[in-house]
CSV table of C-alpha atoms in Angstrom, one decimal:
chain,number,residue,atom,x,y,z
A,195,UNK,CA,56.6,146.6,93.3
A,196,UNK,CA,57.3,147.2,96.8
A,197,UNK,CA,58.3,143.5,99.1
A,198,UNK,CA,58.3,143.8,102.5
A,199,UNK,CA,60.2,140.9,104.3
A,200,UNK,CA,62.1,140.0,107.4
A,201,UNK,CA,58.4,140.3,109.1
A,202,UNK,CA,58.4,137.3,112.1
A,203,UNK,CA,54.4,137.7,112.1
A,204,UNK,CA,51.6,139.1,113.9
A,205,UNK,CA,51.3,137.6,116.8
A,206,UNK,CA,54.0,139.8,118.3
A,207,UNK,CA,52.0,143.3,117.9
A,208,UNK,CA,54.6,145.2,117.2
A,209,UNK,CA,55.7,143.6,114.0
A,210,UNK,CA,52.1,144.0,112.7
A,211,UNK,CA,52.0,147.7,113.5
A,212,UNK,CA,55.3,148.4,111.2
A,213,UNK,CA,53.3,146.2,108.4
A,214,UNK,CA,50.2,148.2,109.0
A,215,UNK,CA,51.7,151.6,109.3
A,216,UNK,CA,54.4,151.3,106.6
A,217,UNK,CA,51.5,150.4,104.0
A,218,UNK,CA,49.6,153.3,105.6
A,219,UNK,CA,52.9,155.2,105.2
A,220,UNK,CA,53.1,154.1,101.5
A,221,UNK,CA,49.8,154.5,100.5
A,222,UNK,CA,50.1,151.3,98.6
A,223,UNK,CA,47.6,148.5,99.2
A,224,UNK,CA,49.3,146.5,96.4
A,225,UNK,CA,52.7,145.5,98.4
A,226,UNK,CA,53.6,142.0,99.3
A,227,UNK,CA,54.2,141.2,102.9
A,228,UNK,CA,56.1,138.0,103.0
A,229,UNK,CA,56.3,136.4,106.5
A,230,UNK,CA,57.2,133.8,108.6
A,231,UNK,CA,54.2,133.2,109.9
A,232,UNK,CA,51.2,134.0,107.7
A,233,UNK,CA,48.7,131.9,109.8
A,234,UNK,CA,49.2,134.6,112.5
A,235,UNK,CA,48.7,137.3,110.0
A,236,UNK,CA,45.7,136.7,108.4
A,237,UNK,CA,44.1,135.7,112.6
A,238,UNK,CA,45.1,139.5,112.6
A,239,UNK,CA,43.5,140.4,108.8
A,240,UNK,CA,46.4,141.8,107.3
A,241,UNK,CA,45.8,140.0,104.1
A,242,UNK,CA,42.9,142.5,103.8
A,243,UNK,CA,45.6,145.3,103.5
A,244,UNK,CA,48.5,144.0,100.8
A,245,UNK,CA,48.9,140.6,99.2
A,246,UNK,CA,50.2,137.7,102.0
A,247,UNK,CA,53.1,135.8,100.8
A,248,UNK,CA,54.3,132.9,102.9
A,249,UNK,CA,58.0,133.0,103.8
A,250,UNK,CA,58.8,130.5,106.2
A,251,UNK,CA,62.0,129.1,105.9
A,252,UNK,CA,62.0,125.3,104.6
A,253,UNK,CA,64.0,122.7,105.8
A,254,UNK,CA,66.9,121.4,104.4
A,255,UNK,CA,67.2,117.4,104.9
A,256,UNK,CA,70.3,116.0,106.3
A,257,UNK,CA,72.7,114.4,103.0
A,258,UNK,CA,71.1,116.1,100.5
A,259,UNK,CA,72.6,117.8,97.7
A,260,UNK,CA,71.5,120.9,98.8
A,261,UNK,CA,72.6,120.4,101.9
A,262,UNK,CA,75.9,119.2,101.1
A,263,UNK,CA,76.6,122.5,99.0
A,264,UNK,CA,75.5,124.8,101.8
A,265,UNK,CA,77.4,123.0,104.1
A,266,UNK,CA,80.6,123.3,102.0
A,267,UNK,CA,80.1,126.7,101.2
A,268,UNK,CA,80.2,127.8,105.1
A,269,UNK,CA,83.2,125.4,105.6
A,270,UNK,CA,85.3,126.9,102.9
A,271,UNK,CA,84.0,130.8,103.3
A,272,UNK,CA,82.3,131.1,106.3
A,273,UNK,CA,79.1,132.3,104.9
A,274,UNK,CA,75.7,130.6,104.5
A,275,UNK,CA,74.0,132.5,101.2
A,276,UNK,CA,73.5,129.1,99.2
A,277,UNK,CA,71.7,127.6,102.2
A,278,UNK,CA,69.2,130.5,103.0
A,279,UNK,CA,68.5,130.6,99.5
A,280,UNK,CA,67.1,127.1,99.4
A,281,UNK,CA,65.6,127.9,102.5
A,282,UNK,CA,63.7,131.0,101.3
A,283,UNK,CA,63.3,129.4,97.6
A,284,UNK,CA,59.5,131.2,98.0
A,285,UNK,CA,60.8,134.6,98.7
A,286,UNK,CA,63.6,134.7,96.2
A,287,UNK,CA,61.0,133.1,93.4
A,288,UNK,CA,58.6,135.5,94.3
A,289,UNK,CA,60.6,138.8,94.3
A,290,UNK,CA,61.6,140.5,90.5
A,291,UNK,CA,64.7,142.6,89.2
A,292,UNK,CA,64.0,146.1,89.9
A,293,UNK,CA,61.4,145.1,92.8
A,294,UNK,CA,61.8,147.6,96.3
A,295,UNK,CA,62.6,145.3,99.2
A,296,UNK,CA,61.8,146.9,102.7
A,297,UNK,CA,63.7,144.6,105.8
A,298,UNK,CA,61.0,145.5,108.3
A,299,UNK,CA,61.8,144.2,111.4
A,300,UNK,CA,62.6,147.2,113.1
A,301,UNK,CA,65.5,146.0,115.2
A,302,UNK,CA,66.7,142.5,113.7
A,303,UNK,CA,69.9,143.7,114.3
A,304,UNK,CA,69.5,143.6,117.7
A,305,UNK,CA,69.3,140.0,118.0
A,306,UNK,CA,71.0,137.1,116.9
A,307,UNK,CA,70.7,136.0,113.9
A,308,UNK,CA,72.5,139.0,111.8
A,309,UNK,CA,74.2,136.5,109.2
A,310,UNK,CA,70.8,135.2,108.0
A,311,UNK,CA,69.6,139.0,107.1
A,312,UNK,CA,73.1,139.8,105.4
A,313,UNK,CA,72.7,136.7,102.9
A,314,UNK,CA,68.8,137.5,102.0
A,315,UNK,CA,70.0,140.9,101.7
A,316,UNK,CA,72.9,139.7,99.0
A,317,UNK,CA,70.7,137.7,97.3
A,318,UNK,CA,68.3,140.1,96.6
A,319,UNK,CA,71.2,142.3,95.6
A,320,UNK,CA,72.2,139.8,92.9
A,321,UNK,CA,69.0,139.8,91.3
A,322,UNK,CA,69.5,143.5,91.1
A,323,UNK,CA,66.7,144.6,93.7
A,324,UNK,CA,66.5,147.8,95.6
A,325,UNK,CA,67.2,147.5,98.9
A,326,UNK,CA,65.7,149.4,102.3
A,327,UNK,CA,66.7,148.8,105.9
A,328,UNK,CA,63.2,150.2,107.0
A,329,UNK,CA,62.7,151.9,110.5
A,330,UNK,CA,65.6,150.4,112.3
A,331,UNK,CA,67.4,150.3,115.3
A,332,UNK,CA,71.1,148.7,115.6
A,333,UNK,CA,73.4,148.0,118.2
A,334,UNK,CA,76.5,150.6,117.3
A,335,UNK,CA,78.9,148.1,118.5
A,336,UNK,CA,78.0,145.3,116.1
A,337,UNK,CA,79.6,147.8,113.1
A,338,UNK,CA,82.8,146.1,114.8
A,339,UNK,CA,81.7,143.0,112.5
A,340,UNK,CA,83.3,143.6,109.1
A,341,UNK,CA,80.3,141.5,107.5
A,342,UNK,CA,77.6,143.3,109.2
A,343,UNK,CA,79.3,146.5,108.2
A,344,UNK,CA,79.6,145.9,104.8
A,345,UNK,CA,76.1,144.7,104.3
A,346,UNK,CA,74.3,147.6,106.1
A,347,UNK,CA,77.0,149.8,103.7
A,348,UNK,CA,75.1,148.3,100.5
A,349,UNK,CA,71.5,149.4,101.5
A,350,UNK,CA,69.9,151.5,99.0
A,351,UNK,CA,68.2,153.3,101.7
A,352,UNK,CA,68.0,153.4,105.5
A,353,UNK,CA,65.5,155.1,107.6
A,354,UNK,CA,66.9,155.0,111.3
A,355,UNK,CA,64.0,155.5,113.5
A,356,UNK,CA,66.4,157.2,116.6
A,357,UNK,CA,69.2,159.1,116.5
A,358,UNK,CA,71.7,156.8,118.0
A,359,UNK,CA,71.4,154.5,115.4
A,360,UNK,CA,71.3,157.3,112.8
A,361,UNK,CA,74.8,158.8,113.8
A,362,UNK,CA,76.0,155.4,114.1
A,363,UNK,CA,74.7,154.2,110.4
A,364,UNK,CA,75.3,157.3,108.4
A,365,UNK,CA,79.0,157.0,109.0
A,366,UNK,CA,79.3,154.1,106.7
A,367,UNK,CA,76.0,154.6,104.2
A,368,UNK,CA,75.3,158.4,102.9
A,369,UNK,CA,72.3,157.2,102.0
A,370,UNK,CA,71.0,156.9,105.7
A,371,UNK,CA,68.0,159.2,106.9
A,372,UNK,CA,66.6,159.8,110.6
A,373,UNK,CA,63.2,159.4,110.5
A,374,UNK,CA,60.2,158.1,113.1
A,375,UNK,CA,59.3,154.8,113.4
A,376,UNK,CA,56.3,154.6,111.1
A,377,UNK,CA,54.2,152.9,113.9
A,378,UNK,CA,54.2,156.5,115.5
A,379,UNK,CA,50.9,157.0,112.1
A,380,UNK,CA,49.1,153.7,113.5
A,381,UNK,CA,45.6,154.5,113.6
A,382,UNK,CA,43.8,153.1,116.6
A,383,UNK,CA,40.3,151.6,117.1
A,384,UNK,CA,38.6,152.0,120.4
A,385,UNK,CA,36.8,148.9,121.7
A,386,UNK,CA,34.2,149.5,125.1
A,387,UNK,CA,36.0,149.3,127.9
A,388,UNK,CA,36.2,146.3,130.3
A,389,UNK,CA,34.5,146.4,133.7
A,390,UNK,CA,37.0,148.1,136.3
A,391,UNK,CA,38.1,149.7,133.5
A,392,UNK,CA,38.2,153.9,135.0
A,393,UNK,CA,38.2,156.2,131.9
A,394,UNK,CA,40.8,158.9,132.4
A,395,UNK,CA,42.1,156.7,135.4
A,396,UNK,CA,43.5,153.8,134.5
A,397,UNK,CA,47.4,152.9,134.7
A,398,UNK,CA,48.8,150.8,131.6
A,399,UNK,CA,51.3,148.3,132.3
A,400,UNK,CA,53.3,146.0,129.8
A,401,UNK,CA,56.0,143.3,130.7
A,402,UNK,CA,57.3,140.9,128.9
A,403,UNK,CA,59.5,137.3,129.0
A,404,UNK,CA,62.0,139.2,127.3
A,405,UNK,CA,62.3,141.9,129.8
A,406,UNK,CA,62.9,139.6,132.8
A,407,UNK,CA,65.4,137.3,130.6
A,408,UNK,CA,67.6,140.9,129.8
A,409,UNK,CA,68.0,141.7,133.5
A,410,UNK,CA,70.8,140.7,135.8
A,411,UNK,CA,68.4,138.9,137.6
A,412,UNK,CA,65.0,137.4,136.5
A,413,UNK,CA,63.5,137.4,139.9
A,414,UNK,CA,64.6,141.1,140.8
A,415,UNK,CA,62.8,142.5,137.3
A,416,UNK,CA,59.6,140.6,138.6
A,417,UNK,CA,59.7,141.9,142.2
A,418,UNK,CA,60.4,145.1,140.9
A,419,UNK,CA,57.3,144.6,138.7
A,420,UNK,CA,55.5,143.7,141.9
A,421,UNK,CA,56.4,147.0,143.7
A,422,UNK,CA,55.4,148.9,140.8
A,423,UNK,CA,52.2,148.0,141.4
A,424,UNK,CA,51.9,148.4,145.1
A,425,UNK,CA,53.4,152.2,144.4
A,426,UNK,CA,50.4,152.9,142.2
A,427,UNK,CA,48.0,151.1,144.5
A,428,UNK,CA,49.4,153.1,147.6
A,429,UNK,CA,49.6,156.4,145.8
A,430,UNK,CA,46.9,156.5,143.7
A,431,UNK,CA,43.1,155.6,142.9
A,432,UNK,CA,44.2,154.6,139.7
A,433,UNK,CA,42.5,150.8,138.0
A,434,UNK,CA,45.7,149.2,136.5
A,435,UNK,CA,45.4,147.5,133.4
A,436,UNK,CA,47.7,144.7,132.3
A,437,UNK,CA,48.6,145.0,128.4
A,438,UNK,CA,50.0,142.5,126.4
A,439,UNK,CA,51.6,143.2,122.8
A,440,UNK,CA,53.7,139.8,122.0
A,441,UNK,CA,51.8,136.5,121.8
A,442,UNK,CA,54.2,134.4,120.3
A,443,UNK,CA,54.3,131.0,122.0
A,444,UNK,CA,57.6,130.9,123.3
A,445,UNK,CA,57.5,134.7,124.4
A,446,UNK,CA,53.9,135.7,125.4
A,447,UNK,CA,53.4,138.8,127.3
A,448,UNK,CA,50.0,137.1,129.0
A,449,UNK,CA,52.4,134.5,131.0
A,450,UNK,CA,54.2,137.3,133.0
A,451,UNK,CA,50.8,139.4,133.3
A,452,UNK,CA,49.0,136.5,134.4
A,453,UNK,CA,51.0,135.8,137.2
A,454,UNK,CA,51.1,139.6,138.3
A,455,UNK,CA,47.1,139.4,138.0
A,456,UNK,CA,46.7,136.5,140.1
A,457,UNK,CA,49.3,137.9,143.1
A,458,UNK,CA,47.3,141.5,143.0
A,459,UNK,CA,43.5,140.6,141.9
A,460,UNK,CA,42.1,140.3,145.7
A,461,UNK,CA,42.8,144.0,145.7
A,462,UNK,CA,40.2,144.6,142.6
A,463,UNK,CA,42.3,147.6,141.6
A,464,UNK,CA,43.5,145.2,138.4
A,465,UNK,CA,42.2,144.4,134.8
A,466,UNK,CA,44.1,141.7,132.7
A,467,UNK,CA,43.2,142.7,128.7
A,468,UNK,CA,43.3,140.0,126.2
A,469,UNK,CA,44.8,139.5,123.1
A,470,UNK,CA,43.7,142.1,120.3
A,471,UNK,CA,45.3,143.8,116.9
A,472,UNK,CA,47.5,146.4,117.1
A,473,UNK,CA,45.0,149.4,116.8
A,474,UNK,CA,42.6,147.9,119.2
A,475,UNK,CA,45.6,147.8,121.7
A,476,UNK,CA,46.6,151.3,121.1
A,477,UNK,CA,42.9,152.3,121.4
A,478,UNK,CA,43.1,150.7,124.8
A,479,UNK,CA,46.7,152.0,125.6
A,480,UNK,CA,45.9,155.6,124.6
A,481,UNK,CA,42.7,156.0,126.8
A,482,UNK,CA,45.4,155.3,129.7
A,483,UNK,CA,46.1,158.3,132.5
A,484,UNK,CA,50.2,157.2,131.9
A,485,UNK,CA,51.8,153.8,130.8
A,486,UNK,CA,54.8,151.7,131.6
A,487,UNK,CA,56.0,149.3,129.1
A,488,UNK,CA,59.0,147.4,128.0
A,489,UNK,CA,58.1,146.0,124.1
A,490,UNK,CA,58.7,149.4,122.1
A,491,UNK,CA,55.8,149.5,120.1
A,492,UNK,CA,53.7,149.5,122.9
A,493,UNK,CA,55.1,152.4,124.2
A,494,UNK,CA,55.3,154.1,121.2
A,495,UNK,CA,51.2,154.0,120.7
A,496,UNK,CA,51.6,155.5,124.3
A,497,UNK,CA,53.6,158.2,123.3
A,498,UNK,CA,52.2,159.0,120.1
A,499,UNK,CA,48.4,159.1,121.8
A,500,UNK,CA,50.2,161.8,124.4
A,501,UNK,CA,49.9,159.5,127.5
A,502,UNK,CA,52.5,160.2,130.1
A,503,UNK,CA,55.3,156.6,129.8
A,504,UNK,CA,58.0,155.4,131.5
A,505,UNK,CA,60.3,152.7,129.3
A,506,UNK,CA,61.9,149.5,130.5
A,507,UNK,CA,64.3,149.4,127.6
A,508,UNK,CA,66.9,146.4,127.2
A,509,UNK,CA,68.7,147.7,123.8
A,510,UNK,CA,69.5,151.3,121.9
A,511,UNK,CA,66.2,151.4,120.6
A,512,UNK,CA,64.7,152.9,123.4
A,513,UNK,CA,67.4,155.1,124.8
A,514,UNK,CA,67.1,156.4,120.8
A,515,UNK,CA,63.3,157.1,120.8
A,516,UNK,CA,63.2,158.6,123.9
A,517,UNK,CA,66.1,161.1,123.1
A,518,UNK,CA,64.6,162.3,120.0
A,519,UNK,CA,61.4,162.8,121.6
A,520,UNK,CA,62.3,164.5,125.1
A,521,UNK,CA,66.2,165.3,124.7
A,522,UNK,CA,67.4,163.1,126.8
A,523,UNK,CA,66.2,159.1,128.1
A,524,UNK,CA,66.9,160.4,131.7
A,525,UNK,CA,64.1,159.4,133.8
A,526,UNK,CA,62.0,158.2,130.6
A,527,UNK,CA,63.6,155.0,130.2
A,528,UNK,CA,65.4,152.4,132.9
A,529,UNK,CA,67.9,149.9,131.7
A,530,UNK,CA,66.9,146.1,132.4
A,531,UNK,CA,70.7,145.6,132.3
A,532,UNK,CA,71.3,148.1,135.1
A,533,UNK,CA,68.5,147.9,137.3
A,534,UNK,CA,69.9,146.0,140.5
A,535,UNK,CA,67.5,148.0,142.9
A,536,UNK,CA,64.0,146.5,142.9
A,537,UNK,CA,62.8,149.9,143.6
A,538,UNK,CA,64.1,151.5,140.8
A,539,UNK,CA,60.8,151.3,138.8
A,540,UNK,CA,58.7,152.4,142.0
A,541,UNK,CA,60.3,155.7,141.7
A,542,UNK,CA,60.5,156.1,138.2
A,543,UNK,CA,56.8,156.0,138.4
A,544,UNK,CA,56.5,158.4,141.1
A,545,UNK,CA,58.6,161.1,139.2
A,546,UNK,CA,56.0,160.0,136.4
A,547,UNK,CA,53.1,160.7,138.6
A,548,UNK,CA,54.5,164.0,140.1
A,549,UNK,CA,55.4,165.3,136.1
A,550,UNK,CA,52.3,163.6,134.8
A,551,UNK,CA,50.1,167.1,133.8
A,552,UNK,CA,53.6,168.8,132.2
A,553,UNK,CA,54.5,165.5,129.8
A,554,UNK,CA,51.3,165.0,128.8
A,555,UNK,CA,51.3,168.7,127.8
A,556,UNK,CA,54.2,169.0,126.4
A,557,UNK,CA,53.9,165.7,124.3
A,558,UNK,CA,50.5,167.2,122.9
A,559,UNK,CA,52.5,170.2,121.7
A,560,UNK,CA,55.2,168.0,119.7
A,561,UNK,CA,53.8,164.9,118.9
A,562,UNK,CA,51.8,166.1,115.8
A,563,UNK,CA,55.0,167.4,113.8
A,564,UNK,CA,56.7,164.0,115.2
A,565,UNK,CA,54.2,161.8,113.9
A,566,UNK,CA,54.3,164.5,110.4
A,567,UNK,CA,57.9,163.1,110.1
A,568,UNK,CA,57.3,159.6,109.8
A,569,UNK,CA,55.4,159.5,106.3
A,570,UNK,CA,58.9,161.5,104.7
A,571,UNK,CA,59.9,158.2,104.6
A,572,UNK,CA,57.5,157.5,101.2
A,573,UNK,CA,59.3,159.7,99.3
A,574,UNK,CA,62.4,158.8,99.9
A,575,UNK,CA,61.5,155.0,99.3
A,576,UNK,CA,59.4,156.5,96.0
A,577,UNK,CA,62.9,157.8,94.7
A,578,UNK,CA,64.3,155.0,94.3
């Protein structure tokens, strides 16, 4: 039985694209999804595709016995296995010996939060499960953590989904492999367009709470957002459309875009999209003349519909992607972290807009073998 777990929910896009795509991937319409928010999942109907298992952690109350052991546990060793095991009692009761568990969040270890994945990761161990780091992106300099280390050493498999995370993950697991994000296979489902909506002239843009919180300065990231947009109303004929791809309630894509809307929607060269699955957004983001985004799966269904991007990237992940697919990230991707000049994105646009007919060409040519790559991943995990 394949498990896929370590998925936050559907609500931020991206997540729900891996889900889809790796069952797509898999070919497999039996596998259990366990998440941490199945309530978002099945608003988005992916209990139609595998069977839904709820995986929200439970709390543990204050005093009780179980609490008392985890507590002691950390205090004498440091690590917290007893206490994510009574928190995930579900997913541990629900997963077998000689089950296939995919961690699926793409680039968990990106974030905080890395000791949680290492103890689900051990207990599934113990019970003698098969265990796949699926799609992934990690930070190189958090292999400076012995713990981290070791546990990304004991993964069955690992399918790195850029190359900087590959050369950085096959030097402590052999059994690491450099394959495309599966999300590159997504299919998409085109909706009518909305009114201002120009086919084959319309400019996509994503931002996101996440992006402005990366920078050096909040305020900068936005006026540079705001600049952006007078660029492509100054250079262009272009309708821009704002996308969103993360809906989650304490980082929603719609609060940033909403507030560019209502600065630029006197000029009626803007449309604000709504909330929609993953494939309706890359139906929307693929019938786009060139995109700019900062959550990576939304420039991924940019790239892998051949539309012209330009990445606002705050971690490896994108530098990676963006490497494999062009050579280097030069001009493809902009650091959040570095970007002190609010014009920074203006003219990464422009070169966009002056390169526009030769990416778009030359992404048409390689894409198809790219995308190709992605399902060698079921054979690998079919091995095991």
């Amino acid at each position: 039985m394949f498990n896929l777990y370590s998925h936050g929910g559907s609500g931020n896009h991206g997540c729900e694209a891996i889900v889809r795509s790796t069952i797509k991937v898999l070919n497999d319409n039996s596998v259990n999804v366990f998440s941490h928010n199945v309530d978002q999942d099945i608003k988005y109907g992916i209990d139609d595709i595998c069977n839904l298992q709820n995986d929200t952690p439970e709390s543990i109350h204050h005093g009780s016995l179980k609490w008392f052991l985890g507590s002691m546990q950390n205090k004498l060793t440091g690590r917290i296995d007893l206490t994510v095991r009574y928190q995930r009692k579900s997913l541990f009761e629900n997963i077998h010996t000689g089950d296939i568990c995919l961690s699926v969040g793409g680039d968990n270890y990106c974030y905080a939060g890395v000791e949680t994945l290492s103890a689900v990761n051990y207990a599934l161990r113990k019970k003698h499960c098969k265990t796949v780091l699926w799609g992934c992106s990690v930070e190189p300099e958090l292999l400076n953590d012995e713990q981290i280390k070791h546990d990304l050493s004991e993964f069955d498999l690992i399918t790195a989904r850029e190359s900087i995370t590959y050369q950085a993950l096959k030097k402590i697991n052999k059994n690491t492999h450099l394959i495309p994000d599966s999300a590159f296979t997504l299919d998409r489902i085109d909706l009518p367009l909305p009114n201002g909506w120009k086919e084959n002239n319309t400019i996509g843009i994503n931002a996101s709470p996440l992006i402005l919180s990366s920078g050096n300065n909040e305020n900068s990231v936005m006026e540079a957002y705001r600049k952006l947009i007078v660029t492509i109303i100054e250079n262009t004929d272009s309708t821009i459309a704002l996308i969103p791809h993360v809906v989650w309630d304490n980082n929603d894509d719609r609060v940033v875009l909403k507030q560019l809307f209502d600065e630029f929607k006197d000029t009626g060269r803007l449309v604000l999209l709504g909330d929609y699955n993953c494939m309706q957004l890359k139906g929307y983001i693929a019938r786009c003349r060139m995109f700019i985004g900062a959550r990576t799966h939304a420039t991924i269904a940019a790239y892998s519909s051949c539309v012209p991007t330009l990445v606002l990237g705050y971690s490896v992940k994108s530098r990676g992607i963006a490497k494999d697919i062009f050579g280097t990230d030069e001009n493809y991707v902009i650091s959040v972290q570095n970007m002190v000049n609010t014009n920074t994105l203006s003219d990464g646009f422009l070169w966009l807009l002056k390169n526009e007919k030769s990416l778009r060409a030359y992404l048409q040519s390689m894409m198809p073998d790219y995308i190709n790559k992605a399902y060698a991943s079921s054979a690998l995990v079919k091995e095991l």
